[in-house]
Tab-separated table of C-alpha atoms in Angstrom:
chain	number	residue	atom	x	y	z
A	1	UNK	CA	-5.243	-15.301	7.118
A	2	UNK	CA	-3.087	-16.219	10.579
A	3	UNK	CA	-0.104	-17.082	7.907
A	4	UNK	CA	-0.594	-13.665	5.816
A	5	UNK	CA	-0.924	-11.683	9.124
A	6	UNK	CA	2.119	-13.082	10.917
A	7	UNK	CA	4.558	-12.475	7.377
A	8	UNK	CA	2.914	-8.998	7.730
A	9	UNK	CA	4.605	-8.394	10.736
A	10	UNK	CA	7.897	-9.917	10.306
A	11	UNK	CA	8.407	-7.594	7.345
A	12	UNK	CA	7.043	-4.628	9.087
A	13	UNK	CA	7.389	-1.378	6.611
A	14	UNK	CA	9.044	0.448	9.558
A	15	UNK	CA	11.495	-2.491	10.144
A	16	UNK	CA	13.294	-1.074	7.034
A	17	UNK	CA	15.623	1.794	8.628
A	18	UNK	CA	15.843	4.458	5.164
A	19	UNK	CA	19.021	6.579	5.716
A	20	UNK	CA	19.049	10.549	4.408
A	21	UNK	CA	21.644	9.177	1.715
A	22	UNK	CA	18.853	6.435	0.466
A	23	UNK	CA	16.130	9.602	0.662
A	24	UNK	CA	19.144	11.727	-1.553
A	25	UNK	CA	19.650	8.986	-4.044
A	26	UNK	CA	15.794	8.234	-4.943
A	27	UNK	CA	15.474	12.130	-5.142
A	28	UNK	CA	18.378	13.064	-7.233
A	29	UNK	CA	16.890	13.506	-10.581
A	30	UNK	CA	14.595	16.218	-8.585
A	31	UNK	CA	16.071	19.886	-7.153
A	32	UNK	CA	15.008	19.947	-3.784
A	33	UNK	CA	16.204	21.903	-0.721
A	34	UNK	CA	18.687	19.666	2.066
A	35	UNK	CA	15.139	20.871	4.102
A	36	UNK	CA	13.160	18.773	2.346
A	37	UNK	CA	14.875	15.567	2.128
A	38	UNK	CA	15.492	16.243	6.447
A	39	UNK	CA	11.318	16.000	6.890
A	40	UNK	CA	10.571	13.310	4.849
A	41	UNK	CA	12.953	11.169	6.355
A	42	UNK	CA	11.066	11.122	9.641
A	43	UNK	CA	8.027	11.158	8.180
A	44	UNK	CA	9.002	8.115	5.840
A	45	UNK	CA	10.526	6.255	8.603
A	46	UNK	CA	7.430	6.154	10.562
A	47	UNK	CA	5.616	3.887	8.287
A	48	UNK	CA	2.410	5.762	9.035
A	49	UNK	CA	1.484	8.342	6.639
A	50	UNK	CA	2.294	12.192	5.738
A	51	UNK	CA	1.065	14.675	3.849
A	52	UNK	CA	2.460	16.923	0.544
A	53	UNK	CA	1.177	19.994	-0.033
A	54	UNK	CA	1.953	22.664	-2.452
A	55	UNK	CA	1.112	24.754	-5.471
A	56	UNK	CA	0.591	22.960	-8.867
A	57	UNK	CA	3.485	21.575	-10.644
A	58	UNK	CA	5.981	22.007	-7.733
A	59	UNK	CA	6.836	17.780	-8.221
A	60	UNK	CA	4.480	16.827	-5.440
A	61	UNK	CA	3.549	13.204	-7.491
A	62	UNK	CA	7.157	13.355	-8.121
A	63	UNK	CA	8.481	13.244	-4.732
A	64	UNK	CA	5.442	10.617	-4.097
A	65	UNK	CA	6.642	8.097	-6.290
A	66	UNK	CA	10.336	8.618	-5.409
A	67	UNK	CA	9.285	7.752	-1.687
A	68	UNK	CA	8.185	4.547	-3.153
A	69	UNK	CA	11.557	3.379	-4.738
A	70	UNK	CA	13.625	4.280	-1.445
A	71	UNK	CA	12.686	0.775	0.202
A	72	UNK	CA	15.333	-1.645	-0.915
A	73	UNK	CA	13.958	-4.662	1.162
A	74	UNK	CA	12.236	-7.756	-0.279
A	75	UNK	CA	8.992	-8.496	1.279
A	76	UNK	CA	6.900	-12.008	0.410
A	77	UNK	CA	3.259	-11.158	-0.860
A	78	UNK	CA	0.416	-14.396	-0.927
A	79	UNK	CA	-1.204	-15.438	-4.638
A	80	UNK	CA	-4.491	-15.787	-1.846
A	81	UNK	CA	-5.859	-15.770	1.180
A	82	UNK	CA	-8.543	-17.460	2.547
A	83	UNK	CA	-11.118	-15.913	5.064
A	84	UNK	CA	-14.041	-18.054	6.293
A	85	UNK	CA	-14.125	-20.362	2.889
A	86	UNK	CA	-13.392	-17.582	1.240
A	87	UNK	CA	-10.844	-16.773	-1.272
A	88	UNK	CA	-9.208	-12.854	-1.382
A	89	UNK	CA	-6.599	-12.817	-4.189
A	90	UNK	CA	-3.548	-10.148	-3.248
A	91	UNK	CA	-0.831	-10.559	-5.781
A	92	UNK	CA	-1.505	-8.983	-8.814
A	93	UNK	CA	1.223	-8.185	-11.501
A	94	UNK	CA	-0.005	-4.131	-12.035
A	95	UNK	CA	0.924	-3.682	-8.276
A	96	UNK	CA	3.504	-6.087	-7.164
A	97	UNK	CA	6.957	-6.363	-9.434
A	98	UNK	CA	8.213	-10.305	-8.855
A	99	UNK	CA	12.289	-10.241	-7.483
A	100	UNK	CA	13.156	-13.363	-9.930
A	101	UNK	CA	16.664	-15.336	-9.500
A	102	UNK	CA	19.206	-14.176	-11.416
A	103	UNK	CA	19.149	-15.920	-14.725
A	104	UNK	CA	15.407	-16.652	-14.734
A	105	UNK	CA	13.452	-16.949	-17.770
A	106	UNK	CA	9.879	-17.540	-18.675
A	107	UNK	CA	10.717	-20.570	-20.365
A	108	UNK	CA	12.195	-22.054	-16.879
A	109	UNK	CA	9.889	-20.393	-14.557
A	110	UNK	CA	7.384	-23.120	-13.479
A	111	UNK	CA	9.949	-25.756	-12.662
A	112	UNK	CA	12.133	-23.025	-10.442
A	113	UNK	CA	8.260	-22.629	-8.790
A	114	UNK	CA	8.447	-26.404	-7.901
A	115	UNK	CA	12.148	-25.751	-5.910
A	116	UNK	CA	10.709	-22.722	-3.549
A	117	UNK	CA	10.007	-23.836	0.088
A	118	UNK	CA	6.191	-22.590	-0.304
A	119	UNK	CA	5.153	-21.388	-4.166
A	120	UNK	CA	1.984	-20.050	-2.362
A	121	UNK	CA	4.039	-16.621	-1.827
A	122	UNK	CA	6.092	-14.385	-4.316
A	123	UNK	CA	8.805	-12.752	-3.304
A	124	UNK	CA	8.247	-8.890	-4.180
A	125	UNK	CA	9.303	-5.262	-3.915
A	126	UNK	CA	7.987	-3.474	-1.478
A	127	UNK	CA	4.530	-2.630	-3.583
A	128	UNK	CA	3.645	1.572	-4.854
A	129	UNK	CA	-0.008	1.804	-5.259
A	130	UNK	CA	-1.178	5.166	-7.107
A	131	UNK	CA	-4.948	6.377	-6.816
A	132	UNK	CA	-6.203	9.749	-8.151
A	133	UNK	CA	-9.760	11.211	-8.500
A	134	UNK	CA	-10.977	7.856	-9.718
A	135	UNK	CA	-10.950	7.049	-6.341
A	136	UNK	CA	-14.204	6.098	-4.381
A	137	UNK	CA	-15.157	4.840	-1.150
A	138	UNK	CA	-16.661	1.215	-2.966
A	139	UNK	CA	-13.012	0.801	-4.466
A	140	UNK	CA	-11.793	0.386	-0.738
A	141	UNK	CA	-14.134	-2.489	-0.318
A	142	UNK	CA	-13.462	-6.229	-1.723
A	143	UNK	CA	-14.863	-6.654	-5.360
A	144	UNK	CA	-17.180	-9.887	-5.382
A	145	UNK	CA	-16.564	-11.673	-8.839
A	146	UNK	CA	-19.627	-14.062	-9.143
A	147	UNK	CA	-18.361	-16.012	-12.065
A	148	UNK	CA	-15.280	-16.825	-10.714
A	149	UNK	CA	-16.092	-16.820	-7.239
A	150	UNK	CA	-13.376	-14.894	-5.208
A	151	UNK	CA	-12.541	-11.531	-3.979
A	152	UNK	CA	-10.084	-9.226	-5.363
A	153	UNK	CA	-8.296	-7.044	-2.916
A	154	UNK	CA	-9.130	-3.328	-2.412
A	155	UNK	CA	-6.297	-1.384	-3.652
A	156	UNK	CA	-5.067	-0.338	0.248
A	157	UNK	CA	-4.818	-4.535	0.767
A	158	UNK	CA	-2.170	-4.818	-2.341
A	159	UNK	CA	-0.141	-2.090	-1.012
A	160	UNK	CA	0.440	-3.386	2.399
A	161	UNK	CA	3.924	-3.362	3.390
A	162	UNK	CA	5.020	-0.563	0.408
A	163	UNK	CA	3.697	2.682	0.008
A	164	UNK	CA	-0.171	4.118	-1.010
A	165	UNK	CA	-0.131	7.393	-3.200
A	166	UNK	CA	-3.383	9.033	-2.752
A	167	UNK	CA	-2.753	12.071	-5.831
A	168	UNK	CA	-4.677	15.063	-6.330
A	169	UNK	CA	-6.525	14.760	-2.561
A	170	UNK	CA	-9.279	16.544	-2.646
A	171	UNK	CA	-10.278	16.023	-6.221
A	172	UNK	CA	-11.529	12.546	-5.640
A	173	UNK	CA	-15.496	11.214	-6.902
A	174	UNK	CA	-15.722	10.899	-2.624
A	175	UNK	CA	-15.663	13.729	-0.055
A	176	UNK	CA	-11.938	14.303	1.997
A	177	UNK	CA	-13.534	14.096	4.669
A	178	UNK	CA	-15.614	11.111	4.347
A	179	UNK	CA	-12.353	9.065	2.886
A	180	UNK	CA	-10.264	10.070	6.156
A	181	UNK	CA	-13.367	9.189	8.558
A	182	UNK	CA	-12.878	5.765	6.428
A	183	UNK	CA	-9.529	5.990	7.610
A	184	UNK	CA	-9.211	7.232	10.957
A	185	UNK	CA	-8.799	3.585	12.545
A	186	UNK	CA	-6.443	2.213	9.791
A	187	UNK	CA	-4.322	5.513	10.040
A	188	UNK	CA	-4.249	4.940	13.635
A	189	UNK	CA	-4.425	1.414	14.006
A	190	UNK	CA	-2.504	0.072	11.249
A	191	UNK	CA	-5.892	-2.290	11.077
A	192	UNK	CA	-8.170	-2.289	8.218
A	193	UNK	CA	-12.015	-3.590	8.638
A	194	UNK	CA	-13.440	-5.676	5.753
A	195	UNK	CA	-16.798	-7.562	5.347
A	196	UNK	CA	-17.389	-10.896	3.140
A	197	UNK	CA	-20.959	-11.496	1.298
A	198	UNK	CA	-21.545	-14.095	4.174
A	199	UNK	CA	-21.205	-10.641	6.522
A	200	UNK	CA	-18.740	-11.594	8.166
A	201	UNK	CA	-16.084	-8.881	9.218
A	202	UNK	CA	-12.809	-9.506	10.043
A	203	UNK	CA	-9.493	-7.066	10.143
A	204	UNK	CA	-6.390	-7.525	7.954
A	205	UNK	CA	-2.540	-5.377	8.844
A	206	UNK	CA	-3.042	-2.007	7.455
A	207	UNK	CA	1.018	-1.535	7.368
A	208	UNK	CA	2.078	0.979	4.768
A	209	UNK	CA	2.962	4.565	4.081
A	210	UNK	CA	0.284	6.300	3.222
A	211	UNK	CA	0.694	9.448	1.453
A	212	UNK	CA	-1.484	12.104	0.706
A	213	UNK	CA	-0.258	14.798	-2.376
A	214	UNK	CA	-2.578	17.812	-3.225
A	215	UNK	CA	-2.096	21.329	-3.793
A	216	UNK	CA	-5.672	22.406	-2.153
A	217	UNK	CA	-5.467	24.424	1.279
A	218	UNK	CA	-4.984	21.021	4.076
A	219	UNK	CA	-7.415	23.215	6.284
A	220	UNK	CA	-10.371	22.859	3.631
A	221	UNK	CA	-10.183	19.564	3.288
A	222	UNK	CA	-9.423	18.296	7.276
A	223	UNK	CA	-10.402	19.385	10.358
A	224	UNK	CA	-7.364	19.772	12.937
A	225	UNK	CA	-8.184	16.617	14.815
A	226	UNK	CA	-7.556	14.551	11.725
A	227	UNK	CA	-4.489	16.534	10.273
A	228	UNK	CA	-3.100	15.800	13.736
A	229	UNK	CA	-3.262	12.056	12.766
């Protein structure tokens, strides 16, 4: 865990400067106003979190996942961590897209493993993780698998250091307001409080851009206190 936290911060989200020209490029296949692009650079820059709103169909999840391919550095993700004898696994292959070597194949891929300095980590893209209303406050909690005996990271853990797409807010199986409560120390924090079977609780980085895309009125779903945040 000291290893995972410590790479966390040496390849800090907000360590990666994005330029208006990066912002243009991602969004070129979308018509946007010069407006636009000059507020979401700020708000991408941050590293904390922002929020889209808008009527249906104006390319909110379009802008979302655009965000998400503006980050151009590498970052170095862990197969597994282990908390207290126990073992989290982070990478997974839905989430996290491998950077291979240039002229890599399957067939050569496990001896190239045995010439990295630590085959422990993979070298990555900075990770997009998309939720929608399947979302629900037990899916931001480590999943036990008895059989096989490890955790597998909640969804918010694979997408540290890239960027968390929370779609349709609002419309989620959980209530707005009882996700953001959740939330109020990660957002604020950048820490993120989870508990092992044994009960013990310990915090892991909570570094990524969170972003929050919905075309229901912001005021019915937050009170001001947490839209400030």
């Amino acid at each position: 865990m000291k290893q995972y936290q410590a790479q966390v911060q040496k390849q800090k989200l907000s360590n990666e400067k994005v330029s208006i020209d990066d912002i243009s490029s991602c969004l070129s296949h979308l018509i946007l106003p010069s407006s636009v692009i000059r507020k979401l650079g700020p708000a991408i820059n941050s590293g904390r979190s922002l929020l889209i709103y808008g009527p249906p169909g104006n390319g909110k999840t379009s802008i979302s996942e655009a965000i998400g391919k503006v980050f151009r550095q590498p970052i170095f993700i862990p197969h597994c961590i282990e908390v207290d004898g126990q073992v989290i696994r982070i990478f997974d292959h839905t989430v996290h897209s491998e950077i291979r070597t240039s002229g890599e194949t399957d067939q050569n891929y496990k001896s190239l493993l045995k010439k990295r300095p630590d085959p422990r980590w993979v070298q990555c893209r900075r990770p997009v993780v998309i939720t929608g209303g399947e979302l629900t406050l037990e899916m931001l909690d480590l999943e036990y698998d008895a059989t096989a005996k490890f955790y597998e990271a909640p969804p918010q853990m694979k997408a540290v250091g890239g960027v968390f797409i929370i779609d349709d807010f609002g419309r989620q199986l959980v209530q707005p307001r009882d996700l953001l409560n959740r939330w109020i120390i990660p957002l604020e924090k950048q820490v993120d409080y989870l508990t092992i079977h044994t009960g013990k609780k310990f915090d892991v980085p909570f570094d990524e851009l969170v972003i929050f895309s919905t075309n229901l009125s912001p005021q019915s779903l937050m009170d001001p206190g947490i839209m400030r945040r």
